Amino acid sequence: NQPPASADLLLKWYDKSARKLPWRAPPKATNRTDPYRVWLSEIMLQQTTVATVLPYFDKFTQRWPNVEDLAAAPLDDVLAAWAGLGYYARARNLHKCAKMVVERFNGAFPDTEAALLELPGVGAYTAAAIASIAHDRRAVVMDGNVERVMARLFHVETPLPAAKPELYALADSLTPDHRPGDYAQAVMDLGATICTPKTPACGICPWLEPCRARREIDPRELPRKTPKKAKPVRFGVAYLAQDNRGRVLLRARPEKGLLGGMLGLPGTEWSEAGPTPRDVAAAAPYQTDWTDCGAEARHTFTHFHLRLRVLIATITQPAFNAEDRWVAPADLGDHALPTLFKKAVRLGLGAEPRLPTA
């Protein structure tokens, strides 16, 4: 007979095998982790791996040790520190959320899912994670790792995303009233370190015996997923202008839309049809002779692929414009420049290196 899965089995494993992470309290700790650190880590970990997040988390917490410090920081500084983590709406919402926690909640993060959901950038998963991990409240934490564990443990054949309600109900059935914060981290650790997508280490899994997928199917086949539609390709043009000192022209993008509020190269709109010659001429920051660098900056967003032609020119007498920032290539790392535009700058500078004149 198949023994039932239980939270106690998983917690026993977690007590010995918990990952040591800078935002996490040890198992059975009486003092919970600072909610600020839990919240910050969960926002950073969205669409990103732990290995990528660790240096960013360290940098943020050294520079802004608490939510009051982060709320008081200029948005540009936060965006610059975030550069490279991607999905920049998270950074803008991070700053908005910090301000709201300070202004509305006197610097203390709410301890209920309902109140946490009112914060900018906090969705159902993040609210449950903060409530359980930081406040030890019973909450059902569902990320991709937990979905995979539940699909295998209970042999759920329904493909994602249709399976989400069923998987949530199963996760709810296992979530204990006792040590819910440790349990939430344990089930996420299980998915991240043992019940992995391609090479699950079933032999050392604490839920080895109750796992139905291990007994009835190759666990690697679960969870099933509805095939995604092919992503469309959009096209655009970016302008890499340098002045006679070799500095690069950057401009802030509109607040709304992709990479909103971030610094980038001036350019056309992005569309599947691509810009017309008239669009290309109209979007140029200066009316001068632009040279195609002969390469495209290619980048993939959540919903589409982008192919960006890079046009280059030297501007000998830049006009004064309050929107413009002329930045030396060596100083670009000090600005919140998204990966897409870093690629475009590298292509443009590599095509025709221009050194500052004496």
CSV table of C-alpha atoms in Angstrom, one decimal:
chain,number,residue,atom,x,y,z
A,1,ASN,CA,0.0,0.0,0.0
A,2,GLN,CA,1.1,3.5,-0.8
A,3,PRO,CA,1.7,5.6,2.4
A,4,PRO,CA,0.2,9.1,2.4
A,5,ALA,CA,2.4,12.2,1.9
A,6,SER,CA,2.6,14.3,5.0
A,7,ALA,CA,4.0,17.7,6.0
A,8,ASP,CA,5.9,16.0,8.9
A,9,LEU,CA,7.9,13.9,6.5
A,10,LEU,CA,8.9,16.9,4.5
A,11,LEU,CA,9.7,19.1,7.6
A,12,LYS,CA,11.9,16.3,9.0
A,13,TRP,CA,13.9,16.4,5.7
A,14,TYR,CA,14.0,20.2,5.7
A,15,ASP,CA,15.4,20.3,9.2
A,16,LYS,CA,18.5,18.6,7.9
A,17,SER,CA,18.7,19.8,4.4
A,18,ALA,CA,17.4,23.4,4.3
A,19,ARG,CA,19.4,25.7,2.0
A,20,LYS,CA,21.2,28.5,3.8
A,21,LEU,CA,20.1,31.7,2.2
A,22,PRO,CA,20.6,35.3,3.4
A,23,TRP,CA,16.9,36.0,3.5
A,24,ARG,CA,16.0,32.9,5.4
A,25,ALA,CA,15.8,32.0,9.1
A,26,PRO,CA,17.1,28.5,10.1
A,27,PRO,CA,14.5,25.7,10.5
A,28,LYS,CA,12.5,25.9,13.8
A,29,ALA,CA,13.8,29.4,14.4
A,30,THR,CA,11.7,31.3,17.0
A,31,ASN,CA,12.6,34.6,15.5
A,32,ARG,CA,11.2,34.9,11.9
A,33,THR,CA,13.1,36.5,9.1
A,34,ASP,CA,12.7,40.2,8.7
A,35,PRO,CA,9.7,40.7,6.4
A,36,TYR,CA,11.6,43.3,4.4
A,37,ARG,CA,14.3,40.7,3.4
A,38,VAL,CA,11.6,38.1,2.6
A,39,TRP,CA,9.7,40.5,0.4
A,40,LEU,CA,12.9,41.8,-1.3
A,41,SER,CA,14.1,38.3,-2.1
A,42,GLU,CA,10.7,37.1,-3.4
A,43,ILE,CA,10.4,40.1,-5.8
A,44,MET,CA,13.9,39.5,-7.0
A,45,LEU,CA,13.4,35.8,-7.5
A,46,GLN,CA,10.4,36.2,-9.8
A,47,GLN,CA,11.6,34.9,-13.2
A,48,THR,CA,15.1,34.7,-11.9
A,49,THR,CA,17.4,32.0,-10.2
A,50,VAL,CA,18.8,32.1,-6.7
A,51,ALA,CA,22.3,32.1,-8.1
A,52,THR,CA,21.6,35.3,-10.0
A,53,VAL,CA,19.7,37.0,-7.2
A,54,LEU,CA,22.3,36.5,-4.4
A,55,PRO,CA,24.7,39.3,-5.4
A,56,TYR,CA,21.9,41.7,-6.1
A,57,PHE,CA,20.3,40.9,-2.7
A,58,ASP,CA,23.6,41.5,-1.0
A,59,LYS,CA,24.1,44.8,-2.8
A,60,PHE,CA,20.5,46.0,-2.1
A,61,THR,CA,20.6,45.1,1.6
A,62,GLN,CA,24.0,46.7,2.2
A,63,ARG,CA,22.9,49.9,0.5
A,64,TRP,CA,19.3,50.0,1.8
A,65,PRO,CA,19.2,47.8,5.0
A,66,ASN,CA,15.5,48.4,5.7
A,67,VAL,CA,12.3,49.4,3.9
A,68,GLU,CA,12.6,53.1,5.1
A,69,ASP,CA,16.0,53.4,3.4
A,70,LEU,CA,14.7,51.9,0.2
A,71,ALA,CA,11.6,54.2,0.2
A,72,ALA,CA,13.8,57.3,0.6
A,73,ALA,CA,16.1,56.3,-2.3
A,74,PRO,CA,15.8,58.0,-5.7
A,75,LEU,CA,14.0,55.8,-8.2
A,76,ASP,CA,17.0,56.2,-10.6
A,77,ASP,CA,19.3,54.7,-8.0
A,78,VAL,CA,17.0,51.7,-7.5
A,79,LEU,CA,16.7,51.1,-11.2
A,80,ALA,CA,20.5,51.4,-11.6
A,81,ALA,CA,21.1,48.8,-8.9
A,82,TRP,CA,18.5,46.6,-10.5
A,83,ALA,CA,20.1,46.7,-13.9
A,84,GLY,CA,20.7,43.2,-15.2
A,85,LEU,CA,17.9,41.5,-13.3
A,86,GLY,CA,15.3,42.2,-16.0
A,87,TYR,CA,11.6,42.7,-15.9
A,88,TYR,CA,12.1,46.3,-14.8
A,89,ALA,CA,8.5,46.9,-13.8
A,90,ARG,CA,9.4,44.9,-10.7
A,91,ALA,CA,12.0,47.5,-9.7
A,92,ARG,CA,9.5,50.4,-10.1
A,93,ASN,CA,6.9,48.5,-8.1
A,94,LEU,CA,9.5,47.6,-5.5
A,95,HIS,CA,10.1,51.3,-5.0
A,96,LYS,CA,6.4,52.1,-4.9
A,97,CYS,CA,5.8,49.3,-2.5
A,98,ALA,CA,8.5,50.5,-0.1
A,99,LYS,CA,7.0,53.9,-0.1
A,100,MET,CA,3.5,52.5,0.6
A,101,VAL,CA,4.7,50.3,3.5
A,102,VAL,CA,6.4,53.3,5.1
A,103,GLU,CA,3.5,55.8,4.5
A,104,ARG,CA,0.5,53.5,5.1
A,105,PHE,CA,1.9,50.9,7.5
A,106,ASN,CA,4.6,52.8,9.3
A,107,GLY,CA,7.3,50.6,7.9
A,108,ALA,CA,5.8,47.3,9.1
A,109,PHE,CA,4.8,44.8,6.4
A,110,PRO,CA,1.2,43.5,6.8
A,111,ASP,CA,0.9,40.0,8.1
A,112,THR,CA,-2.2,38.9,6.1
A,113,GLU,CA,-2.5,37.8,2.5
A,114,ALA,CA,-5.4,40.2,1.9
A,115,ALA,CA,-3.5,43.2,3.1
A,116,LEU,CA,-0.3,42.2,1.3
A,117,LEU,CA,-2.2,41.9,-2.0
A,118,GLU,CA,-2.9,45.6,-1.8
A,119,LEU,CA,0.8,46.4,-2.2
A,120,PRO,CA,2.3,47.2,-5.6
A,121,GLY,CA,3.9,44.3,-7.3
A,122,VAL,CA,2.7,41.8,-4.8
A,123,GLY,CA,0.6,39.0,-6.3
A,124,ALA,CA,-1.0,35.9,-4.8
A,125,TYR,CA,2.3,33.9,-4.7
A,126,THR,CA,4.3,36.7,-3.1
A,127,ALA,CA,1.6,37.5,-0.6
A,128,ALA,CA,1.4,33.9,0.5
A,129,ALA,CA,5.2,33.6,0.7
A,130,ILE,CA,5.6,36.8,2.9
A,131,ALA,CA,2.6,35.8,5.1
A,132,SER,CA,4.0,32.3,5.7
A,133,ILE,CA,7.8,32.8,5.7
A,134,ALA,CA,8.0,36.1,7.5
A,135,HIS,CA,4.9,35.9,9.8
A,136,ASP,CA,4.5,32.1,10.1
A,137,ARG,CA,0.8,32.3,9.0
A,138,ARG,CA,-0.7,29.3,7.2
A,139,ALA,CA,-0.8,30.2,3.5
A,140,VAL,CA,-0.6,28.1,0.4
A,141,VAL,CA,2.6,29.0,-1.5
A,142,MET,CA,2.4,28.0,-5.2
A,143,ASP,CA,5.3,28.7,-7.5
A,144,GLY,CA,6.6,26.6,-10.4
A,145,ASN,CA,8.6,24.3,-8.1
A,146,VAL,CA,5.5,23.5,-6.0
A,147,GLU,CA,3.3,22.9,-9.0
A,148,ARG,CA,5.8,20.4,-10.3
A,149,VAL,CA,6.1,18.6,-6.9
A,150,MET,CA,2.3,18.4,-6.6
A,151,ALA,CA,1.8,17.2,-10.2
A,152,ARG,CA,4.3,14.3,-9.6
A,153,LEU,CA,3.3,13.5,-6.0
A,154,PHE,CA,-0.4,13.0,-7.0
A,155,HIS,CA,0.1,12.1,-10.7
A,156,VAL,CA,-1.9,15.0,-12.1
A,157,GLU,CA,-2.2,14.5,-15.9
A,158,THR,CA,-4.1,17.7,-16.6
A,159,PRO,CA,-1.7,20.1,-18.4
A,160,LEU,CA,-0.7,23.5,-17.1
A,161,PRO,CA,-2.1,26.1,-16.9
A,162,ALA,CA,-5.5,24.3,-16.7
A,163,ALA,CA,-4.2,22.2,-13.8
A,164,LYS,CA,-3.4,25.2,-11.5
A,165,PRO,CA,-6.7,25.0,-9.4
A,166,GLU,CA,-6.3,21.3,-8.9
A,167,LEU,CA,-2.6,21.6,-7.9
A,168,TYR,CA,-3.5,24.5,-5.6
A,169,ALA,CA,-6.1,22.3,-3.8
A,170,LEU,CA,-3.6,19.5,-3.4
A,171,ALA,CA,-1.0,21.9,-2.0
A,172,ASP,CA,-3.6,23.2,0.4
A,173,SER,CA,-4.4,19.7,1.6
A,174,LEU,CA,-0.8,19.3,2.7
A,175,THR,CA,-0.1,22.7,4.1
A,176,PRO,CA,0.1,22.4,7.9
A,177,ASP,CA,-1.1,24.7,10.7
A,178,HIS,CA,2.2,23.9,12.5
A,179,ARG,CA,5.4,25.6,11.1
A,180,PRO,CA,3.7,26.8,7.9
A,181,GLY,CA,6.6,29.1,7.1
A,182,ASP,CA,9.2,26.2,7.3
A,183,TYR,CA,6.9,24.0,5.3
A,184,ALA,CA,6.5,26.6,2.5
A,185,GLN,CA,10.3,26.9,2.2
A,186,ALA,CA,10.7,23.1,2.4
A,187,VAL,CA,8.3,22.3,-0.5
A,188,MET,CA,10.0,25.0,-2.6
A,189,ASP,CA,13.4,23.6,-1.7
A,190,LEU,CA,12.3,20.1,-2.6
A,191,GLY,CA,11.3,21.3,-6.1
A,192,ALA,CA,14.4,23.4,-6.6
A,193,THR,CA,17.0,20.8,-5.4
A,194,ILE,CA,15.5,17.3,-5.7
A,195,CYS,CA,12.2,17.2,-7.7
A,196,THR,CA,13.9,19.1,-10.6
A,197,PRO,CA,12.4,19.3,-14.1
A,198,LYS,CA,14.9,17.0,-16.0
A,199,THR,CA,16.8,15.0,-13.5
A,200,PRO,CA,14.8,14.4,-10.3
A,201,ALA,CA,16.8,12.7,-7.5
A,202,CYS,CA,14.0,10.4,-6.5
A,203,GLY,CA,16.2,8.1,-4.5
A,204,ILE,CA,16.8,10.8,-1.8
A,205,CYS,CA,13.4,12.4,-1.9
A,206,PRO,CA,11.5,12.5,1.5
A,207,TRP,CA,8.3,11.8,-0.4
A,208,LEU,CA,9.7,8.9,-2.4
A,209,GLU,CA,7.2,6.3,-1.1
A,210,PRO,CA,4.0,8.3,-1.5
A,211,CYS,CA,4.9,9.7,-4.9
A,212,ARG,CA,2.5,8.3,-7.5
A,213,ALA,CA,4.4,9.5,-10.5
A,214,ARG,CA,7.5,7.5,-9.4
A,215,ARG,CA,5.3,4.4,-9.2
A,216,GLU,CA,3.1,4.9,-12.2
A,217,ILE,CA,5.0,6.9,-14.8
A,218,ASP,CA,8.3,8.6,-15.6
A,219,PRO,CA,8.2,11.6,-13.2
A,220,ARG,CA,10.0,13.7,-15.9
A,221,GLU,CA,6.9,13.6,-18.0
A,222,LEU,CA,5.1,15.8,-15.4
A,223,PRO,CA,3.8,18.4,-15.1
A,224,ARG,CA,2.3,18.3,-18.6
A,225,LYS,CA,2.0,21.6,-20.4
A,226,THR,CA,-0.2,23.0,-23.1
A,227,PRO,CA,2.0,23.8,-26.0
A,228,LYS,CA,2.7,27.5,-26.2
A,229,LYS,CA,2.1,29.5,-29.4
A,230,ALA,CA,5.2,30.6,-31.2
A,231,LYS,CA,6.3,34.1,-30.2
A,232,PRO,CA,6.0,36.7,-32.9
A,233,VAL,CA,9.0,38.7,-34.0
A,234,ARG,CA,9.0,42.5,-33.8
A,235,PHE,CA,11.5,44.9,-35.5
A,236,GLY,CA,12.8,48.3,-34.7
A,237,VAL,CA,15.7,50.7,-35.1
A,238,ALA,CA,18.0,52.1,-32.3
A,239,TYR,CA,20.3,55.1,-32.8
A,240,LEU,CA,23.7,55.0,-31.2
A,241,ALA,CA,24.9,58.7,-31.2
A,242,GLN,CA,28.3,59.7,-29.9
A,243,ASP,CA,29.6,63.2,-29.4
A,244,ASN,CA,33.2,64.2,-30.2
A,245,ARG,CA,34.2,63.1,-26.7
A,246,GLY,CA,33.0,59.6,-27.4
A,247,ARG,CA,30.0,59.8,-25.0
A,248,VAL,CA,26.8,57.9,-25.9
A,249,LEU,CA,23.4,59.5,-26.1
A,250,LEU,CA,20.8,58.0,-23.7
A,251,ARG,CA,17.2,59.0,-23.2
A,252,ALA,CA,14.5,57.8,-20.7
A,253,ARG,CA,11.8,55.7,-22.2
A,254,PRO,CA,8.1,56.5,-21.6
A,255,GLU,CA,6.9,55.6,-18.1
A,256,LYS,CA,4.3,53.2,-19.5
A,257,GLY,CA,5.1,50.1,-21.6
A,258,LEU,CA,8.1,47.8,-21.8
A,259,LEU,CA,11.2,49.0,-20.0
A,260,GLY,CA,9.1,52.0,-18.9
A,261,GLY,CA,11.1,54.8,-17.3
A,262,MET,CA,14.4,53.1,-18.1
A,263,LEU,CA,17.3,54.7,-19.9
A,264,GLY,CA,18.0,53.5,-23.4
A,265,LEU,CA,19.0,54.5,-26.9
A,266,PRO,CA,16.6,56.6,-28.9
A,267,GLY,CA,14.7,54.6,-31.5
A,268,THR,CA,11.6,53.7,-33.4
A,269,GLU,CA,8.5,51.9,-32.2
A,270,TRP,CA,8.7,48.1,-32.3
A,271,SER,CA,6.3,46.3,-34.6
A,272,GLU,CA,5.9,43.1,-36.5
A,273,ALA,CA,5.8,45.0,-39.8
A,274,GLY,CA,8.9,47.0,-38.8
A,275,PRO,CA,9.5,50.7,-39.2
A,276,THR,CA,9.1,52.4,-42.6
A,277,PRO,CA,11.8,54.7,-43.9
A,278,ARG,CA,9.7,57.6,-42.9
A,279,ASP,CA,9.4,56.2,-39.3
A,280,VAL,CA,13.2,55.7,-39.2
A,281,ALA,CA,13.8,59.3,-40.3
A,282,ALA,CA,11.3,60.8,-37.9
A,283,ALA,CA,12.6,58.9,-34.9
A,284,ALA,CA,16.2,60.0,-35.4
A,285,PRO,CA,17.4,62.1,-32.5
A,286,TYR,CA,19.5,64.2,-34.9
A,287,GLN,CA,19.2,64.8,-38.6
A,288,THR,CA,22.5,63.6,-39.8
A,289,ASP,CA,24.1,60.8,-41.8
A,290,TRP,CA,23.4,57.6,-39.9
A,291,THR,CA,25.3,54.4,-40.8
A,292,ASP,CA,23.9,50.9,-40.3
A,293,CYS,CA,26.4,49.0,-38.1
A,294,GLY,CA,25.5,45.8,-40.0
A,295,ALA,CA,24.3,43.8,-37.1
A,296,GLU,CA,21.1,43.4,-35.0
A,297,ALA,CA,20.6,43.5,-31.3
A,298,ARG,CA,18.4,40.5,-30.6
A,299,HIS,CA,16.4,40.1,-27.4
A,300,THR,CA,13.5,38.0,-26.2
A,301,PHE,CA,10.7,39.4,-24.1
A,302,THR,CA,7.9,37.4,-22.4
A,303,HIS,CA,5.6,37.7,-25.4
A,304,PHE,CA,7.8,38.4,-28.4
A,305,HIS,CA,11.3,38.3,-29.9
A,306,LEU,CA,12.9,41.6,-30.9
A,307,ARG,CA,15.3,42.4,-33.7
A,308,LEU,CA,16.8,45.8,-33.4
A,309,ARG,CA,18.9,47.4,-36.2
A,310,VAL,CA,21.6,49.7,-34.8
A,311,LEU,CA,22.4,53.0,-36.7
A,312,ILE,CA,25.4,54.9,-35.6
A,313,ALA,CA,26.6,58.5,-36.1
A,314,THR,CA,29.0,61.1,-34.5
A,315,ILE,CA,27.3,64.3,-33.4
A,316,THR,CA,29.9,67.1,-33.4
A,317,GLN,CA,27.7,69.8,-32.0
A,318,PRO,CA,25.0,68.2,-29.8
A,319,ALA,CA,22.0,70.4,-29.1
A,320,PHE,CA,21.1,71.0,-25.5
A,321,ASN,CA,18.1,68.9,-24.5
A,322,ALA,CA,17.0,68.3,-20.9
A,323,GLU,CA,16.0,64.7,-21.9
A,324,ASP,CA,19.5,63.8,-23.1
A,325,ARG,CA,22.2,62.2,-21.1
A,326,TRP,CA,25.6,61.9,-22.7
A,327,VAL,CA,27.5,59.1,-20.9
A,328,ALA,CA,31.0,57.8,-21.4
A,329,PRO,CA,31.0,54.1,-22.4
A,330,ALA,CA,33.1,53.3,-19.3
A,331,ASP,CA,30.4,54.8,-17.1
A,332,LEU,CA,27.4,53.0,-18.7
A,333,GLY,CA,27.5,50.5,-15.9
A,334,ASP,CA,26.5,53.2,-13.4
A,335,HIS,CA,23.2,53.7,-15.1
A,336,ALA,CA,20.1,51.6,-15.3
A,337,LEU,CA,20.7,50.4,-18.8
A,338,PRO,CA,18.6,47.3,-19.8
A,339,THR,CA,20.3,44.3,-21.3
A,340,LEU,CA,18.8,45.0,-24.7
A,341,PHE,CA,20.5,48.4,-25.0
A,342,LYS,CA,23.7,47.1,-23.6
A,343,LYS,CA,23.7,44.7,-26.5
A,344,ALA,CA,23.0,47.5,-29.0
A,345,VAL,CA,25.7,49.7,-27.5
A,346,ARG,CA,28.3,46.9,-27.8
A,347,LEU,CA,27.3,46.3,-31.4
A,348,GLY,CA,27.4,50.0,-32.3
A,349,LEU,CA,30.8,50.7,-30.6
A,350,GLY,CA,32.3,47.5,-32.0
A,351,ALA,CA,31.2,48.4,-35.6
A,352,GLU,CA,33.2,51.6,-35.7
A,353,PRO,CA,35.2,52.4,-32.6
A,354,ARG,CA,35.5,56.2,-32.0
A,355,LEU,CA,38.0,57.5,-29.6
A,356,PRO,CA,37.6,60.9,-27.7
A,357,THR,CA,39.4,63.7,-29.5
A,358,ALA,CA,42.0,65.7,-27.6
